Coordinates of C-alpha atoms and ligand atoms in Angstrom, one line a residue:
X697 CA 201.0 -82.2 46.9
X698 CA 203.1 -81.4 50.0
X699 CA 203.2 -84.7 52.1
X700 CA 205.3 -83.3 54.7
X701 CA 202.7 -80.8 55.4
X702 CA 199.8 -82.6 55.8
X703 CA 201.1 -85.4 58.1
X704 CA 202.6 -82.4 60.3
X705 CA 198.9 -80.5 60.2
X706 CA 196.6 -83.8 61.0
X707 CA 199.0 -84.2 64.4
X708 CA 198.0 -80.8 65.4
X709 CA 194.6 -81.3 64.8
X710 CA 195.3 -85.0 66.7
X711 CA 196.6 -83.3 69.5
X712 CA 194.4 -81.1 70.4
X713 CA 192.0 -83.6 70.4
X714 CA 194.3 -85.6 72.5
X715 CA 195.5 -83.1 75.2
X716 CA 192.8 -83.4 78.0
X717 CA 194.1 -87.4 78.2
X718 CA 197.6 -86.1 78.2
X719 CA 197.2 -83.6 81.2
X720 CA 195.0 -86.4 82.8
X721 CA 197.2 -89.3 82.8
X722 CA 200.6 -88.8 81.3
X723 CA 203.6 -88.2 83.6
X724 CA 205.2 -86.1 80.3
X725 CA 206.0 -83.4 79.9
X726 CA 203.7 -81.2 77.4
X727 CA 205.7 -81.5 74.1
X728 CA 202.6 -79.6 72.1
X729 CA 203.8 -76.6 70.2
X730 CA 201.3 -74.1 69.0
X731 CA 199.6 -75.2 65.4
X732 CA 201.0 -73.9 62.2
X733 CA 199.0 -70.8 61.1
X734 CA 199.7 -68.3 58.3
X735 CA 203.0 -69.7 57.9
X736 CA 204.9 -68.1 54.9
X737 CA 205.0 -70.3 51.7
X738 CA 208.1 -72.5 50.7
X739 CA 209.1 -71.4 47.3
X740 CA 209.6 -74.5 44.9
X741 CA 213.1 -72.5 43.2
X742 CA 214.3 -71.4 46.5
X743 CA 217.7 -70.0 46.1
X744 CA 220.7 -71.6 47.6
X745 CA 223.1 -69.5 48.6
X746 CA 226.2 -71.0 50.4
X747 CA 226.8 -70.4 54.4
X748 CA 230.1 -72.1 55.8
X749 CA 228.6 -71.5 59.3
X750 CA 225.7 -73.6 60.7
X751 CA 222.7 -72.2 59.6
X752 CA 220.4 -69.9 61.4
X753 CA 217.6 -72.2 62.6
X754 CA 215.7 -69.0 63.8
X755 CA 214.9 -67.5 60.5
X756 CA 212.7 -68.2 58.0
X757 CA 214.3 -69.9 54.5
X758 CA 211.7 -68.6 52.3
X759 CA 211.4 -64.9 54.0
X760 CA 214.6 -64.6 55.8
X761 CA 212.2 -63.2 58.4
X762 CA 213.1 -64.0 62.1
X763 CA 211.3 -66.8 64.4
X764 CA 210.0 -64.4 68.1
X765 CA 207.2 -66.8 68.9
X766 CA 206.6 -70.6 69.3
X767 CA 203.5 -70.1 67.1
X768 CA 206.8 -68.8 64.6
X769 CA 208.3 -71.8 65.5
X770 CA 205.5 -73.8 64.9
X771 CA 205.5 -72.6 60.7
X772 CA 209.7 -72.9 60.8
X773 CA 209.7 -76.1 62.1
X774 CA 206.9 -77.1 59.0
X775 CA 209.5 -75.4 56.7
X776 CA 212.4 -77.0 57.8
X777 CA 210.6 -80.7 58.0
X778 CA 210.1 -79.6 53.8
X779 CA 213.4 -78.5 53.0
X780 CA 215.2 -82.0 54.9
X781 CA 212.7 -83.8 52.6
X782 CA 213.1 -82.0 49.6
X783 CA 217.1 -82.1 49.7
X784 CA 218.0 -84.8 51.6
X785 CA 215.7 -87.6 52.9
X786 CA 212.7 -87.5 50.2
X787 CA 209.3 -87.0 50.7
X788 CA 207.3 -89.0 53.5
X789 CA 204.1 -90.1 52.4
X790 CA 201.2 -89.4 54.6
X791 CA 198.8 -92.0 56.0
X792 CA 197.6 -94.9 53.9
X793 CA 193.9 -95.8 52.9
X794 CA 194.4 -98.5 55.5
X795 CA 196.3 -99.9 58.8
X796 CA 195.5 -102.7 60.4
X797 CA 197.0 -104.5 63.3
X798 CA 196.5 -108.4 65.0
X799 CA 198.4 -109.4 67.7
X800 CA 199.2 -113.1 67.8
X801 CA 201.6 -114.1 70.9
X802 CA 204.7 -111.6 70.8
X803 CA 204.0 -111.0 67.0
X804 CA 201.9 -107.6 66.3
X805 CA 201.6 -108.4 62.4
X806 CA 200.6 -104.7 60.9
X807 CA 198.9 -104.6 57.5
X808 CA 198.8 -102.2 55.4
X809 CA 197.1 -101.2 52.0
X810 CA 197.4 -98.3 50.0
X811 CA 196.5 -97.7 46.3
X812 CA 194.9 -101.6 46.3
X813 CA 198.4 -102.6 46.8
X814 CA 199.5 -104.0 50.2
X815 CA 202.0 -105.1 52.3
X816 CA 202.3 -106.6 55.7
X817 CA 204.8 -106.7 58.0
X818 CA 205.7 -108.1 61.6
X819 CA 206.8 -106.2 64.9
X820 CA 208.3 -107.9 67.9
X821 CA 206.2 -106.8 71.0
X822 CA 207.5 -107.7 74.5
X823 CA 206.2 -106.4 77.4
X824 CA 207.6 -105.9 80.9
X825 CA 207.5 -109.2 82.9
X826 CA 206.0 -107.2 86.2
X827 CA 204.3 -103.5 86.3
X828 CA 201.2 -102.1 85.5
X829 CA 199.8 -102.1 82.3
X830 CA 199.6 -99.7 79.8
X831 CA 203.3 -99.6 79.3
X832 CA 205.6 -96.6 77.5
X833 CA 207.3 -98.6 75.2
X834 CA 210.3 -97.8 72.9
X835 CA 210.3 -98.8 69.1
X836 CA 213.6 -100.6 67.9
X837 CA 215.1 -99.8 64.2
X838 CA 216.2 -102.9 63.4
X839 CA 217.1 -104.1 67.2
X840 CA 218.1 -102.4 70.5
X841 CA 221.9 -101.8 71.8
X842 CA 220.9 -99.6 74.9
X843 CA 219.3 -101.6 78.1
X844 CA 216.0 -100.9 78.4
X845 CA 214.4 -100.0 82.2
X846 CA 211.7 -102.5 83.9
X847 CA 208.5 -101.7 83.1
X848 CA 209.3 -100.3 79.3
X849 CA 207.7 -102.5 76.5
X850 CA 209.8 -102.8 73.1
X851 CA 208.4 -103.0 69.9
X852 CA 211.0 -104.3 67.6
X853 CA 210.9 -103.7 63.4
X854 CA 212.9 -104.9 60.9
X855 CA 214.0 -101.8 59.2
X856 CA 215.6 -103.6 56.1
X857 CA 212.4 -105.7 55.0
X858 CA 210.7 -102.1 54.5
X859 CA 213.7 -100.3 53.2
X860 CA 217.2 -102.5 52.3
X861 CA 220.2 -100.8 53.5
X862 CA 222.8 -103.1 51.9
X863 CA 225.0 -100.6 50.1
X864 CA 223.9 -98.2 46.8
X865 CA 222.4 -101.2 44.5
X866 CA 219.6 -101.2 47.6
X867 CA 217.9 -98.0 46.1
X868 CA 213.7 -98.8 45.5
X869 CA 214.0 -102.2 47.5
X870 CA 211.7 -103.5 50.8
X871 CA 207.9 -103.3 51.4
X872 CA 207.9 -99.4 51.5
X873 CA 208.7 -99.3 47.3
X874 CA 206.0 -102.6 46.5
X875 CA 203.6 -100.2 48.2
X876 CA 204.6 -96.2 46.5
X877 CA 207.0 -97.7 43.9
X878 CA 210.9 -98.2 43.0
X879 CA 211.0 -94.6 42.1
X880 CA 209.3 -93.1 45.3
X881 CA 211.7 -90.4 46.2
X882 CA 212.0 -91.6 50.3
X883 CA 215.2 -92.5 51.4
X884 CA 215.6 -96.0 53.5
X885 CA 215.6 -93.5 56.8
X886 CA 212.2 -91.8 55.7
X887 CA 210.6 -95.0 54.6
X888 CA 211.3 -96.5 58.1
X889 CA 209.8 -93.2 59.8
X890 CA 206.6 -93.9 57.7
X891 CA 206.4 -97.2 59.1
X892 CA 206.8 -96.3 62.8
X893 CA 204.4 -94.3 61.9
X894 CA 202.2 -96.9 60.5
X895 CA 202.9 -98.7 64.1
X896 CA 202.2 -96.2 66.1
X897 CA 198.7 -96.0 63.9
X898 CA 197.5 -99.5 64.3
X899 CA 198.1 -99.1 68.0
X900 CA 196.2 -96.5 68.5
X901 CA 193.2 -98.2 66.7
X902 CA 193.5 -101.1 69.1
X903 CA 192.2 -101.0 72.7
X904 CA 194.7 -100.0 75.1
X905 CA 193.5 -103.5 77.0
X906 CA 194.8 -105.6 73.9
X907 CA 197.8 -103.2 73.2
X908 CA 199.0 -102.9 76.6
X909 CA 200.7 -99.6 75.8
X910 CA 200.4 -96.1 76.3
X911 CA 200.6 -94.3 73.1
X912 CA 201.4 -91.1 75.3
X913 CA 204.9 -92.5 76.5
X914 CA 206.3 -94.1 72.8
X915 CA 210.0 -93.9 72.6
X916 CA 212.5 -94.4 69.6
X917 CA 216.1 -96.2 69.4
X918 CA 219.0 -97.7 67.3
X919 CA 222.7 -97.8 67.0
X920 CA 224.7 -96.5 63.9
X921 CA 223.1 -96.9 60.8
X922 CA 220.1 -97.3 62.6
X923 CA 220.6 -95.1 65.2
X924 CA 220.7 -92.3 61.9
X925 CA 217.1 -93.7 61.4
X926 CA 215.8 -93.5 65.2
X927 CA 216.9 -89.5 65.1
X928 CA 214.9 -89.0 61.4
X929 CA 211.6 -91.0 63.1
X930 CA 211.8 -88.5 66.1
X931 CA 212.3 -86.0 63.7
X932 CA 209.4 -86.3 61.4
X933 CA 207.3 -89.0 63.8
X934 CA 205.6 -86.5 66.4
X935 CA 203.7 -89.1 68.5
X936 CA 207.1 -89.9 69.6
X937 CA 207.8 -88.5 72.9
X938 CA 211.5 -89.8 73.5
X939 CA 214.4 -90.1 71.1
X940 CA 217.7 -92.0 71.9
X941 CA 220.1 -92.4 68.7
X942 CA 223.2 -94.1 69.7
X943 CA 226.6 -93.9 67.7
X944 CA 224.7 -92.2 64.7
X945 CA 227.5 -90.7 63.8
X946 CA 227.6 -88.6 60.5
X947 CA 224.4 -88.3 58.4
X948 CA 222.6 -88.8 61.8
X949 CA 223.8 -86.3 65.2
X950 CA 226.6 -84.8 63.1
X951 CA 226.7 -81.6 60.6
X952 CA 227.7 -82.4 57.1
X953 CA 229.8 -78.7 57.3
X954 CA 231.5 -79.6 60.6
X955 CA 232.3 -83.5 59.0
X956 CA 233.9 -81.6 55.9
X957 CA 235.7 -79.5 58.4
X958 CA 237.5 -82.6 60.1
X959 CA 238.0 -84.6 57.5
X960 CA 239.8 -81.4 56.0
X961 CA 242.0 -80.9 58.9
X962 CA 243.1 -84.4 58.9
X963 CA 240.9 -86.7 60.4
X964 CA 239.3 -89.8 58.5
X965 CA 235.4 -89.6 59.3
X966 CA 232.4 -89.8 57.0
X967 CA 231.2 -86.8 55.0
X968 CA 228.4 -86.3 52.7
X969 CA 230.3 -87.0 49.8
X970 CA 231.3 -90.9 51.1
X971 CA 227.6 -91.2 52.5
X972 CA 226.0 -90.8 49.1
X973 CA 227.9 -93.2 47.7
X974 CA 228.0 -95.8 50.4
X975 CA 224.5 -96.6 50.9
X976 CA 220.5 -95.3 50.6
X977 CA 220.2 -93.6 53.8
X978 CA 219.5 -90.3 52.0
X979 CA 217.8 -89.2 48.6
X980 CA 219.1 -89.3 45.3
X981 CA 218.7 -85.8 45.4
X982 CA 221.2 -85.2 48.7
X983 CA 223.7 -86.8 46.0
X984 CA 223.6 -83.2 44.0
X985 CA 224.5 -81.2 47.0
X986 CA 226.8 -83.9 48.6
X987 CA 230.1 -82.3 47.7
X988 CA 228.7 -78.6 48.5
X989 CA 226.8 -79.1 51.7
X990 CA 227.7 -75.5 52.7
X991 CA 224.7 -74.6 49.8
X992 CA 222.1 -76.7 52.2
X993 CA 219.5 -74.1 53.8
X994 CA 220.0 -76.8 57.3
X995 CA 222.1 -78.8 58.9
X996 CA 221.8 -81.5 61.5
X997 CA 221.5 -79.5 64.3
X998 CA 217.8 -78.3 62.8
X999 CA 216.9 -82.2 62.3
X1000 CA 217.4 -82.7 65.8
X1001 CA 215.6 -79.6 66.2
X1002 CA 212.8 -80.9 64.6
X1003 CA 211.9 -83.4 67.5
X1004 CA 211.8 -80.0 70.1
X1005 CA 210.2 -80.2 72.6
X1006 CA 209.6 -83.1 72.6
X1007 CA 213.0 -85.3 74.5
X1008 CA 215.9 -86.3 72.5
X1009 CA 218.9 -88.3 73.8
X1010 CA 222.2 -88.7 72.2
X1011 CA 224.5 -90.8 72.9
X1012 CA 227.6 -90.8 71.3
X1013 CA 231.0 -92.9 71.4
X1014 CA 233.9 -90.4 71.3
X1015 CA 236.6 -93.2 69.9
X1016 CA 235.6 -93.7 66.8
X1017 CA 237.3 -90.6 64.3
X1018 CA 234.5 -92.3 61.6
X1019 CA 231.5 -91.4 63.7
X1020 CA 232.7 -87.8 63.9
X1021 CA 233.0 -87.1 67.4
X1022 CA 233.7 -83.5 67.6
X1023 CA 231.0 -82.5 64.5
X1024 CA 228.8 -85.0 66.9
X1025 CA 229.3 -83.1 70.1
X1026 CA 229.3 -79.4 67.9
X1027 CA 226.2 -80.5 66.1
X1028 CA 223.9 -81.5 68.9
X1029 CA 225.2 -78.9 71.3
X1030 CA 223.6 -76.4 68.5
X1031 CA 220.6 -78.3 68.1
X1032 CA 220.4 -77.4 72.1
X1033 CA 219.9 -74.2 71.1
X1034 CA 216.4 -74.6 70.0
X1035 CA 215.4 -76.4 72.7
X1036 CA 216.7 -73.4 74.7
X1037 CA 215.0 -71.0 72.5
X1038 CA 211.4 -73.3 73.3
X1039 CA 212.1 -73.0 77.2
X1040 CA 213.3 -76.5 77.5
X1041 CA 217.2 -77.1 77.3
X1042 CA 216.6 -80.3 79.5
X1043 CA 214.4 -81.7 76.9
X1044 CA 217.7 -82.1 75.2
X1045 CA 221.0 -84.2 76.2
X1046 CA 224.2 -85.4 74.7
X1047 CA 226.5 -87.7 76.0
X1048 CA 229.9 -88.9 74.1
X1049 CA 231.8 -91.4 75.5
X1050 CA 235.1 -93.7 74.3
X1051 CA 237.1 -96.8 74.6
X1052 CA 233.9 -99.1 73.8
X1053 CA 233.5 -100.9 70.8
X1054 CA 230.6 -99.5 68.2
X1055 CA 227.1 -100.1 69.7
X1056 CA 228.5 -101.0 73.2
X1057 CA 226.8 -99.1 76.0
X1058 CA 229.0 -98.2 78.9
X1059 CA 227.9 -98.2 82.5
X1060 CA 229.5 -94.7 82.7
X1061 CA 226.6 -93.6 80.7
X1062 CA 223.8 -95.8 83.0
X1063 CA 222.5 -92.5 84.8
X1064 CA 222.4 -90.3 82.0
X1065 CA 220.5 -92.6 80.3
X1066 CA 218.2 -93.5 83.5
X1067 CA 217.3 -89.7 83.9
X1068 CA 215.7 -89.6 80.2
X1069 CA 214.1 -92.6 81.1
X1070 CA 212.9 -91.6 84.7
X1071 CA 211.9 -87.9 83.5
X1072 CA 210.4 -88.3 80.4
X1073 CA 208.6 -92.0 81.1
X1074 CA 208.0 -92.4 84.7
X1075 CA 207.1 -88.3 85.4
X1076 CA 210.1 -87.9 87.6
X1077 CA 212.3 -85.0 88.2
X1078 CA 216.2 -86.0 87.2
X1079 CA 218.5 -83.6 86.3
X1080 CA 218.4 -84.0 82.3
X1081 CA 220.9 -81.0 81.9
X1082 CA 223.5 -83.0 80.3
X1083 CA 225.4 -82.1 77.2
X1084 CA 228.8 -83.5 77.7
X1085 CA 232.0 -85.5 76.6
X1086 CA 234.8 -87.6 77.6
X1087 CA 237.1 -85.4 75.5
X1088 CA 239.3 -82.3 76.4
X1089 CA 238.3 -78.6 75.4
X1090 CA 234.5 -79.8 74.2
X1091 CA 237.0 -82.1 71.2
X1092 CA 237.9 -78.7 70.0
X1093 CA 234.3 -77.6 69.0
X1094 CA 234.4 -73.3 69.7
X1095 CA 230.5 -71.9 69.1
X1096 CA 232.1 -68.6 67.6
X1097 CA 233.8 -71.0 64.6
X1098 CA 230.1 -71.7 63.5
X1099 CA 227.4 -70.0 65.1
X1100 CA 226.8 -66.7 64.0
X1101 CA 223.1 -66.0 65.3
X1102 CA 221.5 -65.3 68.6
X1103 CA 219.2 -67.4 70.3
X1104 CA 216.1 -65.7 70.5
X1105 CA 213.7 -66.5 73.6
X1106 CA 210.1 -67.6 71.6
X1107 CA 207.3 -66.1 73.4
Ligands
NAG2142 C1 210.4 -68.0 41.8 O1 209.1 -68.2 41.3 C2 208.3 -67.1 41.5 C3 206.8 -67.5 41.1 O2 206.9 -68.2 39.9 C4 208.8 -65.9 40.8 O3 207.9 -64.8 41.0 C5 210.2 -65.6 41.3 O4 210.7 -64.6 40.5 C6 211.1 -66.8 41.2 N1 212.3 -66.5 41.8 C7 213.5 -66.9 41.4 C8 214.7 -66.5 42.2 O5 213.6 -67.5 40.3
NAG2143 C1 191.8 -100.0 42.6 O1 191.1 -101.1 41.9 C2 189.8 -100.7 41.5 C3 189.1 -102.0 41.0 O2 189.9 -102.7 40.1 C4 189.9 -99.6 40.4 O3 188.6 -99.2 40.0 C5 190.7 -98.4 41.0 O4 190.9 -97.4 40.1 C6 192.0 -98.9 41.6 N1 192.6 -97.7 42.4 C7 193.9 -97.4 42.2 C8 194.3 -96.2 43.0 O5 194.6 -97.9 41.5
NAG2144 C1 204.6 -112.6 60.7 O1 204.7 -113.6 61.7 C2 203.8 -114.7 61.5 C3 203.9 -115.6 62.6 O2 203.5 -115.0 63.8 C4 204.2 -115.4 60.2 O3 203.2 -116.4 59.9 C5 204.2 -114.4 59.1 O4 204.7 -115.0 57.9 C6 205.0 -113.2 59.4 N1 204.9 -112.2 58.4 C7 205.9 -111.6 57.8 C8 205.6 -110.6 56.7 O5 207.1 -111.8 58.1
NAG2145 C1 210.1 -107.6 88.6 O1 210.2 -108.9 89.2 C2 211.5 -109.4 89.5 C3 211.3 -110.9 90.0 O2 210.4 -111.0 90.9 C4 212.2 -108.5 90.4 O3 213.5 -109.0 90.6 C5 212.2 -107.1 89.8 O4 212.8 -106.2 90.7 C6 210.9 -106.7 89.5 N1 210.9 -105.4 88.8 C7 210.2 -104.4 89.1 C8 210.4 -103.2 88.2 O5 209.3 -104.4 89.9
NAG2146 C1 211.4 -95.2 37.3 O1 212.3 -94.3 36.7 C2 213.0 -94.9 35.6 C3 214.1 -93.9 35.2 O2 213.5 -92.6 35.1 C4 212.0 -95.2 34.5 O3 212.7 -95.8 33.4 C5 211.0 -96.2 35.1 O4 210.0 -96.5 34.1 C6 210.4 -95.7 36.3 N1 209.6 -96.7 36.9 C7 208.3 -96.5 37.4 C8 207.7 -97.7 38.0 O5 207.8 -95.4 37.4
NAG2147 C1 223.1 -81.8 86.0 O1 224.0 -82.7 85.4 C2 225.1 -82.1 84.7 C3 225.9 -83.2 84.1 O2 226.3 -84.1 84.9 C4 225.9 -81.3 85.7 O3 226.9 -80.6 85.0 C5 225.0 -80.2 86.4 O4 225.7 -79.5 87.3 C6 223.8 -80.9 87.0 N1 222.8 -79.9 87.4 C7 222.2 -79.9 88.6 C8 221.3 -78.9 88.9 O5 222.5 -80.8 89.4
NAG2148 C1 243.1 -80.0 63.5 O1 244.3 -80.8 63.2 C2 245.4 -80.4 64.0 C3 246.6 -81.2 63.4 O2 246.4 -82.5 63.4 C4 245.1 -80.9 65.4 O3 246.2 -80.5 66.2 C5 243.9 -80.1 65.8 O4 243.5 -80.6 67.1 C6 242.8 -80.3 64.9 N1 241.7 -79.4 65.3 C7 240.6 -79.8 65.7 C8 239.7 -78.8 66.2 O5 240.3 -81.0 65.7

């Protein structure tokens, strides 16, 4: 059974039966892409074949046939969302038999049983202090490191308690494994996006006049390890409508070819190869292609794709060689691309800025962040164009070292 399929499909058929409320009383943009139809069939013994360059997020993996229309895009976007969970995050399980949610104070308690198993597990909920209600609000892996604007809501999770993080003995731990089992192929990073997406489902099953929130305006953040996570729940979570990882560094906004790259000209940053053995973030599988990520049919720049059009936010922190700040800036000013291709290259900003300490937000960075926040939450119109660094010469990223496809405009 293809999870990953079926939790893509039932949005679609979510959305359209959500639109008319969008266009009525959202100020966001529309981040709907055409449904999936006819889309050409994964093969389970796909063939690897290595690419040094990043791939070509505009062609189909099983065909090799090129994306022309959104409705293309639509089917590769499906196909990539398989192949990140077949070979590097593990497969997200679709909706439980059952969510639940109370609210009690600040504490939205969300239950959850699947398979007569079940597991419960707390969310801290605090609205604005003044404003109107239903408020967007912006989900926190594991706590929030950016300031958040007056009249935004956070809901704040405890990543670890559904998926541990420690280091690599933390494999099959948290309430995510009680519930699918120790052996459940999801990484820590894809059992966290299941349960923002568990959330974001006992939310919407709760009047708006208990919740306080609109579903319409949900954003995601967190800062290194958990700012990898916030970029995988925009990713695969597409009720989301704003994305902000900060300081995710490699395994999150960087490309596992362009880390390789740095680290063999010299500079000490994370690769796949240290990631795999570090911690849980990724599938046991990702282990087998860790030292030969040029054999990957992706790289990061189509996970970040994967939230298009929807908005996504980087921030980066251009000081830290471990984060990988030039395979950071290279990576996401790829992923760009397919915002480009969709007709929204605003949807999509990067910002990398140094001499802070990890997880520190600069002032510097205030108005880029404000714009996001302003266009994306409040319906204004800020200039969101922004994909941009601290450093000299773009840190020495040149497109022509590992692009070698076109940018297609999707009809
Ligand atoms: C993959 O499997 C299909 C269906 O079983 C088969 O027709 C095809 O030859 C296989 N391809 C490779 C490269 O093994
Ligand atoms: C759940 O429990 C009931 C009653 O004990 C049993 O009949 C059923 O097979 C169980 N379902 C699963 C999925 O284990
Ligand atoms: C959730 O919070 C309530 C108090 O509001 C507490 O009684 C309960 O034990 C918490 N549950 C978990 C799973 O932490
Ligand atoms: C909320 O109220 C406080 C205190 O009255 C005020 O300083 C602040 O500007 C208000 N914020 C908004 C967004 O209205
Ligand atoms: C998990 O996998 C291990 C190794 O393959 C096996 O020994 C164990 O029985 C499995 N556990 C479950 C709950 O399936
Ligand atoms: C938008 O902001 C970017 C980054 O600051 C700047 O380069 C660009 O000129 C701005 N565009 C407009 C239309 O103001
Ligand atoms: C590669 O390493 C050399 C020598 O340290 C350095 O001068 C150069 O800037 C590096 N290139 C990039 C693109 O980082």
């Amino acid at each position: 059974m293809n999870f990953g399929i079926m939790t893509f499909k039932s949005y679609f058929v979510g959305l359209a039966l959500a639109l008319p409320l969008f266009a009525a009383s959202a100020p966001n943009p529309d981040f709907s892409l055409p449904a999936p139809r006819f889309c050409p069939e994964l093969p389970q013994n796909l063939t690897l074949t290595s690419d040094a360059k990043l791939p070509n997020p505009f062609k189909f993996a099983a065909s090799s046939a090129p994306i022309h229309t959104k409705a293309d895009w639509s089917c590769r976007r499906e196909e990539i969302n398989e192949l990140f969970q077949r070979y590097e995050l593990g497969t997200l399980p679709p909706k439980p038999e059952a969510a639940t949610g109370t609210i009690n104070g600040n504490t939205l308690t969300v239950d959850i049983i699947h398979a007569n198993k079940s597991i419960s597990f707390n969310v801290t909920m605090t609205l604005p202090k003044n404003g109107t209600a239903p408020f967007p609000a912006v989900i926190g892996v594991g706590g929030i490191s950016i300031p958040i604007p007056p009249g935004v809501a956070t809901l704040v999770f405890n990543n670890n308690q559904i998926a541990l993080q420690n280091d690599a003995t933390s494999r099959g731990i948290g309430d995510f494994y009680t519930l699918f089992g120790a052996n459940a192929t999801a990484s820590s990073m894809t059992a966290w996006a299941w349960a923002i997406g568990r959330i974001i489902d006992v939310l919407e099953n709760m009047p708006e006049e208990t919740t306080k929130i609109d579903l319409s305006r949900l954003g995601v953040t967190g800062c290194s390890r958990n700012g990898k996570g916030a970029l995988v729940a925009g990713a695969f979570e597409s009720r989301i409508a704003l994305t902000i990882p900060q300081e995710s560094g490699s395994g999150g906004e960087g490309c596992w070819r362009i880390s390789d790259w740095m680290l063999a000209n010299g500079t000490v940053t994370q690769t796949a190869s240290e990631i795999v053995q570090e911690n849980v973030w990724f599938s046991e599988t990702f282990a087998l292609y860790a030292n030969d990520v040029d054999v990957l049919p992706f790289d990061h720049h189509m996970l970040a794709g994967l939230v298009a059009p929807r908005a996504l936010f980087v921030i980066d922190n251009t000081g830290i060689d471990w984060l990988g700040p030039e395979s950071n800036f290279g990576c996401m000013k790829t992923a760009n691309k397919i915002f480009q291709a969709l007709g929204v290259p605003d949807h999509m900003g990067f910002s990398g800025v140094g001499n802070l300490d990890h997880c520190a937000f600069p002032a510097s960075q205030q108005p880029d962040l404000d714009a996001f926040f302003n266009k994306f939450f409040f319906g204004q119109k800020t200039n969101t164009s922004i994909i941009e660094t601290d450093g000299p010469n773009d840190l020495g990223f040149v497109d022509s070292d590992w692009i070698d496809w076109e940018v297609p405009q999707l009809a």
